[in-house]
C-alpha positions as CSV (number, residue, x, y, z in Angstrom):
1,V,29.7,-26.1,15.5
2,Q,32.9,-25.8,13.4
3,V,33.4,-22.5,11.6
4,K,35.8,-22.7,8.6
5,W,37.6,-19.4,7.7
6,N,40.9,-18.6,6.1
7,G,42.0,-22.3,6.1
8,N,41.3,-22.8,9.8
9,K,38.5,-24.3,11.7
10,Y,37.2,-22.7,14.9
11,P,35.0,-24.6,17.4
12,V,32.2,-22.3,18.6
13,Q,29.3,-23.0,20.9
14,I,26.0,-21.6,19.6
15,D,23.4,-20.2,22.1
16,T,20.2,-20.7,20.0
17,A,18.3,-18.5,22.3
18,Q,20.4,-15.5,21.2
19,P,20.2,-13.6,17.8
20,G,22.7,-13.9,15.1
21,I,24.8,-10.8,16.2
22,I,25.9,-12.7,19.3
23,F,27.3,-15.6,17.2
24,K,29.0,-13.0,15.0
25,T,30.7,-11.3,18.0
26,Q,31.9,-14.7,19.2
27,L,33.6,-15.1,15.8
28,F,35.0,-11.6,16.0
29,S,36.8,-12.4,19.2
30,L,38.3,-15.5,17.6
31,T,39.1,-14.3,14.1
32,G,39.3,-10.5,14.3
33,V,36.7,-10.2,11.4
34,A,34.2,-7.5,12.5
35,P,30.5,-8.6,12.5
36,D,29.8,-6.1,9.6
37,R,32.3,-7.9,7.4
38,Q,31.2,-11.4,8.1
39,K,29.3,-13.5,5.6
40,I,28.3,-16.8,7.2
41,M,26.5,-19.3,5.0
42,V,23.4,-20.9,6.6
43,K,20.3,-22.6,5.4
44,G,18.5,-20.1,3.2
45,G,21.3,-17.7,2.6
46,I,23.6,-15.4,4.6
47,L,23.2,-15.1,8.4
48,K,21.6,-11.8,9.4
49,D,22.2,-10.0,12.7
50,D,18.6,-10.5,13.9
51,A,18.3,-14.1,12.7
52,D,16.6,-16.6,15.0
53,M,19.4,-19.1,15.6
54,S,17.0,-21.8,16.7
55,S,15.4,-21.9,13.2
56,F,18.4,-23.4,11.4
57,G,18.5,-26.8,13.1
58,F,22.2,-26.8,13.7
59,K,23.8,-30.2,14.5
60,Q,26.7,-31.1,16.7
61,D,30.1,-30.4,14.9
62,Q,28.3,-29.0,11.8
63,I,30.7,-27.1,9.6
64,L,29.8,-23.5,8.6
65,M,31.6,-21.5,6.0
66,M,32.5,-17.8,6.8
67,M,33.9,-15.2,4.4
68,G,35.3,-11.9,5.4
69,T,38.6,-10.1,5.9
70,V,40.2,-8.3,8.8
71,G,40.5,-4.5,8.3
72,E,38.8,-1.2,8.6
73,L,35.4,-0.6,7.0
74,P,35.3,2.0,4.2
75,K,34.4,5.5,5.5
76,E,31.0,6.8,4.8
77,P,30.7,9.6,2.3
78,P,30.3,13.1,3.7
79,K,26.8,13.9,4.8
80,P,24.9,16.8,3.2
81,T,24.3,20.0,5.3
82,Q,21.3,19.7,7.6
83,F,19.3,22.5,9.3
84,V,18.3,22.3,13.0
85,E,14.6,22.1,12.2
86,D,15.3,19.0,10.1
87,M,17.4,17.2,12.8
88,S,16.4,14.5,15.3
89,D,17.2,14.8,19.0
90,N,20.3,12.6,18.5
91,Q,21.5,14.7,15.5
92,I,21.1,17.9,17.6
93,A,23.1,16.3,20.4
94,E,25.8,15.5,17.9
95,A,25.9,19.0,16.5
96,L,26.2,20.4,20.1
97,K,29.1,18.0,20.8
98,L,27.5,16.4,23.9
99,P,29.4,13.5,25.3
100,T,28.4,10.0,24.3
101,G,26.7,7.5,26.6
102,L,26.8,3.7,26.6
103,V,23.7,1.6,26.4
104,N,23.2,-0.8,29.3
105,L,23.0,-4.3,27.8
106,G,21.7,-6.0,30.9
107,N,23.5,-5.3,34.2
108,T,26.5,-3.8,32.4
109,C,26.6,-0.5,34.2
110,Y,29.8,-1.6,36.0
111,M,31.5,-1.8,32.5
112,N,30.0,1.4,31.2
113,A,31.1,3.4,34.3
114,T,34.6,2.0,34.0
115,I,35.0,2.9,30.4
116,Q,33.6,6.5,30.9
117,C,36.1,7.1,33.7
118,L,39.0,5.8,31.7
119,R,38.2,8.2,28.9
120,A,39.7,10.8,31.3
121,V,43.1,9.3,30.4
122,P,43.8,10.8,26.9
123,D,47.3,9.3,26.9
124,M,45.7,5.8,27.0
125,K,43.7,6.6,23.8
126,L,47.0,7.7,22.2
127,A,48.7,4.5,23.3
128,L,45.8,2.4,21.9
129,E,46.3,4.1,18.5
130,K,49.9,3.0,18.5
131,V,48.9,-0.7,18.7
132,N,49.8,-1.8,15.1
133,S,48.5,-5.3,15.1
134,T,45.1,-6.5,13.8
135,A,42.9,-8.9,15.7
136,S,44.2,-12.4,16.3
137,R,44.0,-15.4,18.6
138,D,45.6,-13.2,21.3
139,S,42.7,-12.5,23.6
140,Y,44.3,-9.6,25.4
141,L,45.2,-8.0,22.1
142,N,41.6,-8.4,20.8
143,L,40.4,-6.8,24.0
144,A,42.7,-3.8,23.4
145,L,41.6,-3.5,19.8
146,S,37.9,-3.7,20.7
147,L,38.4,-1.0,23.3
148,R,40.1,1.2,20.7
149,A,37.2,0.7,18.3
150,L,34.6,1.5,21.0
151,L,36.4,4.7,22.1
152,Q,36.6,5.8,18.4
153,S,32.9,5.2,17.9
154,M,32.2,7.3,21.0
155,E,34.0,10.3,19.6
156,G,31.2,11.1,17.1
157,S,28.9,12.0,20.1
158,G,25.2,12.1,19.8
159,A,23.3,8.8,20.1
160,A,24.4,6.4,22.8
161,V,26.6,3.6,21.6
162,H,25.9,-0.1,22.0
163,P,29.1,-1.7,23.3
164,M,28.1,-5.2,22.3
165,V,31.3,-6.2,20.6
166,F,33.5,-5.0,23.4
167,L,31.2,-6.7,26.0
168,Q,31.5,-10.0,24.1
169,V,35.3,-9.8,23.9
170,L,35.5,-8.9,27.6
171,R,33.4,-11.9,28.6
172,S,35.4,-14.2,26.3
173,V,38.6,-13.0,28.0
174,F,37.2,-12.9,31.5
175,P,34.3,-15.4,31.7
176,Q,33.3,-14.2,35.2
177,F,31.6,-11.2,33.6
178,G,29.3,-13.5,31.8
179,E,27.8,-15.2,34.9
180,Q,24.1,-15.7,34.7
181,D,21.2,-16.6,37.1
182,N,17.6,-17.3,36.4
183,R,17.0,-13.6,35.6
184,G,19.8,-13.2,33.1
185,F,23.3,-11.7,33.3
186,M,24.4,-10.9,36.8
187,Q,25.7,-7.5,38.1
188,Q,29.4,-7.5,38.5
189,D,32.0,-5.5,40.6
190,A,33.2,-2.4,38.8
191,E,36.5,-2.4,40.6
192,E,37.2,-6.0,39.4
193,C,36.3,-4.9,35.9
194,W,38.7,-1.9,36.2
195,G,41.5,-4.1,37.5
196,Q,41.1,-6.9,34.9
197,L,41.0,-4.4,32.1
198,I,44.0,-2.5,33.3
199,S,45.9,-5.8,33.8
200,A,45.2,-6.9,30.2
201,L,46.1,-3.5,28.7
202,D,49.4,-3.5,30.6
203,Q,50.6,-6.3,28.4
204,K,49.6,-4.9,25.0
205,L,49.9,-1.0,25.1
206,P,53.3,0.4,24.3
207,G,54.8,3.2,26.4
208,L,55.0,6.7,25.1
209,K,57.9,9.2,24.6
210,A,57.5,12.9,25.5
211,D,56.6,13.7,21.8
212,G,53.8,11.1,21.8
213,T,55.6,8.5,19.7
214,P,55.6,4.9,20.9
215,E,58.3,3.5,23.1
216,H,58.0,-0.3,22.7
217,Q,60.5,-1.1,25.4
218,K,58.0,0.2,28.0
219,H,54.4,-0.6,28.8
220,F,51.8,2.2,29.0
221,I,50.1,1.1,32.3
222,E,53.4,0.5,34.0
223,Q,54.7,3.9,32.8
224,F,51.6,6.1,33.3
225,M,49.4,4.4,35.9
226,T,51.8,2.4,38.2
227,L,53.2,3.7,41.5
228,E,56.0,2.1,43.5
229,L,56.1,1.6,47.3
230,L,59.3,1.2,49.2
231,Q,58.4,-0.9,52.2
232,E,60.3,-1.4,55.4
233,T,59.2,-4.2,57.8
234,K,60.5,-4.1,61.4
235,C,59.9,-6.5,64.3
236,D,58.3,-4.8,67.2
237,D,59.2,-7.6,69.7
238,A,62.9,-7.8,68.6
239,P,64.2,-4.3,67.7
240,Q,67.7,-5.8,67.2
241,E,66.4,-7.9,64.2
242,P,67.5,-6.2,60.9
243,P,64.6,-4.6,59.0
244,K,63.5,-6.0,55.7
245,T,63.2,-3.7,52.7
246,T,61.0,-4.5,49.7
247,L,59.7,-2.7,46.6
248,E,56.1,-3.2,45.6
249,T,54.4,-1.9,42.4
250,L,50.6,-1.1,42.2
251,N,48.4,0.2,39.5
252,K,45.9,1.5,42.1
253,L,46.2,2.7,45.7
254,R,43.8,0.7,47.9
255,V,42.6,2.8,50.8
256,N,41.0,1.0,53.7
257,I,38.1,2.8,55.5
258,G,38.5,3.1,59.2
259,A,35.9,3.3,62.0
260,G,33.7,6.3,62.7
261,V,31.0,8.2,60.9
262,S,33.2,10.1,58.4
263,T,36.9,10.5,57.5
264,Y,39.2,12.1,55.0
265,L,41.0,10.5,52.0
266,V,44.4,12.0,53.1
267,T,44.0,10.5,56.6
268,E,43.1,7.1,55.2
269,I,46.0,7.1,52.8
270,Q,48.3,7.8,55.7
271,N,46.7,5.0,57.8
272,S,46.9,2.5,54.8
273,L,50.7,3.1,54.5
274,I,51.3,1.7,58.1
275,E,50.3,-1.9,58.7
276,K,50.7,-4.3,61.6
277,L,51.6,-7.9,60.8
278,E,52.0,-11.1,62.8
279,K,54.5,-13.6,61.4
280,N,57.3,-15.9,62.5
281,S,60.5,-14.3,63.8
282,A,63.7,-16.1,63.1
283,T,65.4,-14.1,65.9
284,L,62.8,-15.1,68.6
285,G,61.8,-18.5,67.2
286,R,58.1,-17.7,67.5
287,N,55.4,-15.5,66.0
288,A,55.9,-11.8,66.6
289,I,54.3,-8.5,65.7
290,Y,55.9,-6.5,62.8
291,T,55.2,-3.0,61.6
292,K,55.3,-2.5,57.8
293,T,55.8,1.1,56.8
294,S,55.4,2.1,53.1
295,K,56.7,5.2,51.3
296,I,56.0,6.1,47.7
297,S,59.1,6.0,45.6
298,R,57.4,6.6,42.2
299,L,54.3,8.7,41.4
300,P,52.6,8.1,38.0
301,K,50.9,10.8,35.9
302,Y,47.5,9.1,36.7
303,L,46.8,7.9,40.2
304,T,43.9,5.5,40.8
305,V,42.6,5.5,44.4
306,N,40.3,2.6,45.3
307,F,38.2,2.9,48.4
308,V,37.8,-0.6,50.0
309,R,34.1,-0.2,50.5
310,F,33.2,-3.9,50.4
311,Q,34.0,-6.7,52.9
312,W,33.1,-10.3,52.5
313,K,30.5,-11.7,54.9
314,P,30.8,-15.5,54.9
315,Q,27.5,-16.2,56.5
316,E,25.5,-14.1,54.0
317,K,28.0,-14.9,51.2
318,I,27.9,-11.3,49.9
319,K,30.3,-8.4,49.7
320,A,28.7,-6.0,52.2
321,K,29.2,-2.3,51.7
322,I,30.9,0.1,54.1
323,L,28.6,3.2,53.9
324,K,31.0,5.6,55.8
325,R,31.6,9.0,54.3
326,V,35.1,9.6,52.9
327,Q,35.8,13.2,51.9
328,F,38.1,13.4,48.9
329,P,39.7,16.6,47.6
330,F,39.6,18.0,44.1
331,E,43.3,18.8,44.5
332,L,45.5,16.1,46.1
333,D,49.0,16.6,47.4
334,M,50.9,13.3,47.6
335,V,54.4,14.7,48.5
336,T,54.2,13.9,52.2
337,F,53.7,10.2,51.5
338,C,56.8,9.9,49.4
339,T,60.4,8.9,50.3
340,P,62.7,11.7,51.2
341,E,64.6,11.2,48.0
342,L,61.5,11.6,45.8
343,Q,60.3,14.6,47.9
344,Q,63.6,16.3,47.1
345,K,63.1,15.7,43.4
346,L,59.5,17.0,43.4
347,Q,60.3,20.3,45.1
348,K,60.9,22.3,41.9
349,G,57.8,21.2,40.1
350,K,55.6,21.8,43.2
351,A,57.2,25.3,43.7
352,H,56.6,26.2,40.1
353,I,52.9,25.3,40.3
354,K,52.5,27.3,43.5
355,T,54.1,30.3,41.8
356,V,51.7,30.0,38.9
357,E,48.7,29.7,41.2
358,E,49.7,32.7,43.2
359,K,50.0,34.7,40.0
360,K,46.5,33.6,39.0
361,A,45.1,34.7,42.4
362,E,46.8,38.1,41.9
363,N,45.3,38.4,38.5
364,R,41.8,37.7,39.9
365,K,42.3,40.6,42.3
366,L,43.1,42.7,39.2
367,K,39.9,41.4,37.6
368,L,41.6,40.1,34.5
369,E,39.6,38.1,32.0
370,D,39.5,34.3,32.6
371,D,41.5,33.5,29.5
372,Q,44.3,35.7,30.8
373,M,44.4,33.8,34.1
374,Q,44.4,30.2,33.0
375,V,47.5,28.0,32.8
376,D,48.3,27.2,29.2
377,E,48.2,23.4,29.4
378,T,49.1,23.1,25.7
379,K,52.4,24.7,26.4
380,D,55.3,22.3,26.0
381,Q,55.5,20.6,29.4
382,L,59.0,19.2,28.6
383,Q,60.3,22.7,28.0
384,I,58.9,23.9,31.3
385,L,60.6,21.0,33.1
386,K,63.9,22.1,31.5
387,D,63.3,25.8,32.4
388,I,62.7,25.0,36.1
389,G,65.7,22.7,36.3
390,A,63.6,19.6,37.1
391,D,65.4,16.3,37.8
392,Q,66.4,14.3,34.7
393,I,64.0,11.4,35.6
394,F,61.1,13.7,34.7
395,L,62.7,14.7,31.4
396,D,63.2,11.1,30.4
397,D,59.7,9.7,31.4
398,P,56.5,11.6,30.6
399,G,54.6,9.0,32.6
400,L,55.8,10.5,35.9
401,N,54.2,13.2,38.1
402,P,57.0,15.9,38.5
403,S,55.3,17.8,41.3
404,G,53.4,15.4,43.5
405,L,50.2,17.4,43.0
406,Y,47.0,16.0,41.3
407,D,43.7,17.1,40.0
408,L,40.6,14.9,40.3
409,V,39.3,14.0,36.8
410,A,36.9,11.1,37.3
411,V,34.9,9.3,40.0
412,L,33.3,5.9,39.8
413,T,30.4,5.5,42.2
414,H,28.2,2.7,43.5
415,M,24.6,3.1,44.8
416,G,23.3,0.1,46.9
417,R,24.3,-2.2,49.7
418,A,26.3,-4.9,47.9
419,A,29.0,-4.9,45.2
420,D,27.2,-7.5,43.1
421,S,24.0,-5.5,43.1
422,G,23.0,-1.8,43.0
423,H,24.0,0.6,40.3
424,Y,27.4,2.0,39.0
425,I,27.8,5.5,37.5
426,G,30.8,7.3,36.0
427,W,31.5,11.0,36.7
428,S,34.2,12.6,34.6
429,K,35.7,16.0,33.8
430,D,36.3,17.0,30.2
431,E,39.1,19.0,28.6
432,N,37.2,22.2,29.4
433,N,37.1,21.3,33.1
434,K,33.3,20.7,32.9
435,W,31.9,17.7,34.9
436,W,29.6,15.2,33.3
437,K,27.4,12.4,34.8
438,Y,27.4,9.2,32.8
439,D,24.5,7.1,33.9
440,D,24.7,4.5,31.0
441,D,23.0,6.1,28.0
442,K,21.8,9.1,30.0
443,V,24.5,11.9,30.0
444,S,24.0,15.2,31.9
445,P,26.2,18.1,33.0
446,C,26.9,18.5,36.7
447,K,28.7,20.9,39.0
448,E,31.5,20.5,41.5
449,E,29.1,20.5,44.4
450,D,27.5,17.4,42.9
451,I,30.8,15.7,42.9
452,T,31.3,16.6,46.6
453,K,28.0,14.8,47.4
454,L,29.6,11.5,46.3
455,E,31.4,11.1,49.6
456,G,29.0,8.3,50.8
457,G,27.3,8.0,54.1
458,G,24.0,6.4,53.0
459,D,22.2,4.9,50.1
460,W,23.2,7.7,47.7
461,H,26.1,7.3,45.2
462,S,29.3,6.6,47.1
463,A,32.8,7.1,45.6
464,Y,34.4,3.7,44.9
465,I,37.3,4.7,42.6
466,C,38.8,8.2,42.3
467,L,41.1,8.9,39.3
468,Y,43.6,11.8,39.7
469,R,45.8,13.3,37.0
470,S,49.1,15.1,37.5
471,K,48.7,18.9,37.6
472,A,49.9,20.6,34.5
473,L,53.0,22.8,35.0
């Protein structure tokens, strides 16, 4: 049909098997008018969210009129005081400030787990708030705005949120997430969802200055979540051939899983930074073996580690899962994987954190109270960098890690044998260092030992993506 709004006509395909809210979310992705603000004239009056679309007898290229404006809805008036005995379970959960879950809308656990893990990046939320535009025909911008709206709706806590609008916008931007079979919408790969979402946000989110104000000359993802690798490729068969040096940027570090029963993340990172290649050698005039060695020349504040747990099997036509255990640390030291130049710049930040941790250990021996031992993460990090004489690059860019040391803040896991089946769950640490398990709309607290069990090795939840955050100075 053709939907006329604001002097423009928008061609829209109607799925008459879906309720009216699905049609409205399609129009939201095109016009930016939120479903709650849309008034669509149909036979019998205004289209309702639960309307049976097959009952209207729509014809090919029929013109529908829509009224509504882009903008925020008026805020609800303050609610009167309620007593615990008068509250529902959801209201009690809201009063206790429990984290918010996301309703599974039909094989959407891959998306829910991705969003819950990315909530561990508070700087991203701040950057989303700095996007000044309203919804438009720019699909990537609409995706960023719908993510912002979803995260804001999750701040209220309590009842689980239905991410319907965000899901529809995601599927309109990346149609592969709307694939269906005879049973409905198909399960998707969470790592692909993560990658596509980050790629889209990279084009629309502004960078940030140290004081939190936007820096529009930079991009948030490039500034806060992108690492750089300095790569040197040498010919093994012709040592006299000059080595080739290149610079590669990545927004996640892909870690291949080697042979054996179990391994360690640090070991696999080291192995992934050395690669054997076969290609043509101009010196020898034939194919030769080359060794590509990578060193990290830029460490971002947030480091995404992706375990390559799935490999394509052409005969079965599935992404088969590698069930091997990979032990990952709660504290990750990336200094040894950096270039000598970057290692030198990271020394002061790393030494400062070591001094602080030694003092905390000494305080424990003296049996001081917990609040006397904790590092004050609210203290001005920029001032600390100045006090310890850190390199100027860390003063100029808050998106860098100034020490090379990281804390684990989120884990995305998969349970099952194939990427396009099974179940995805997000595990995330809040601002009080408390871990939570986000199984769609079911949210529950967990302990560090529960996170340790996510190493893999069987049909239990296996870590697929680990998100690390720079240690506070």
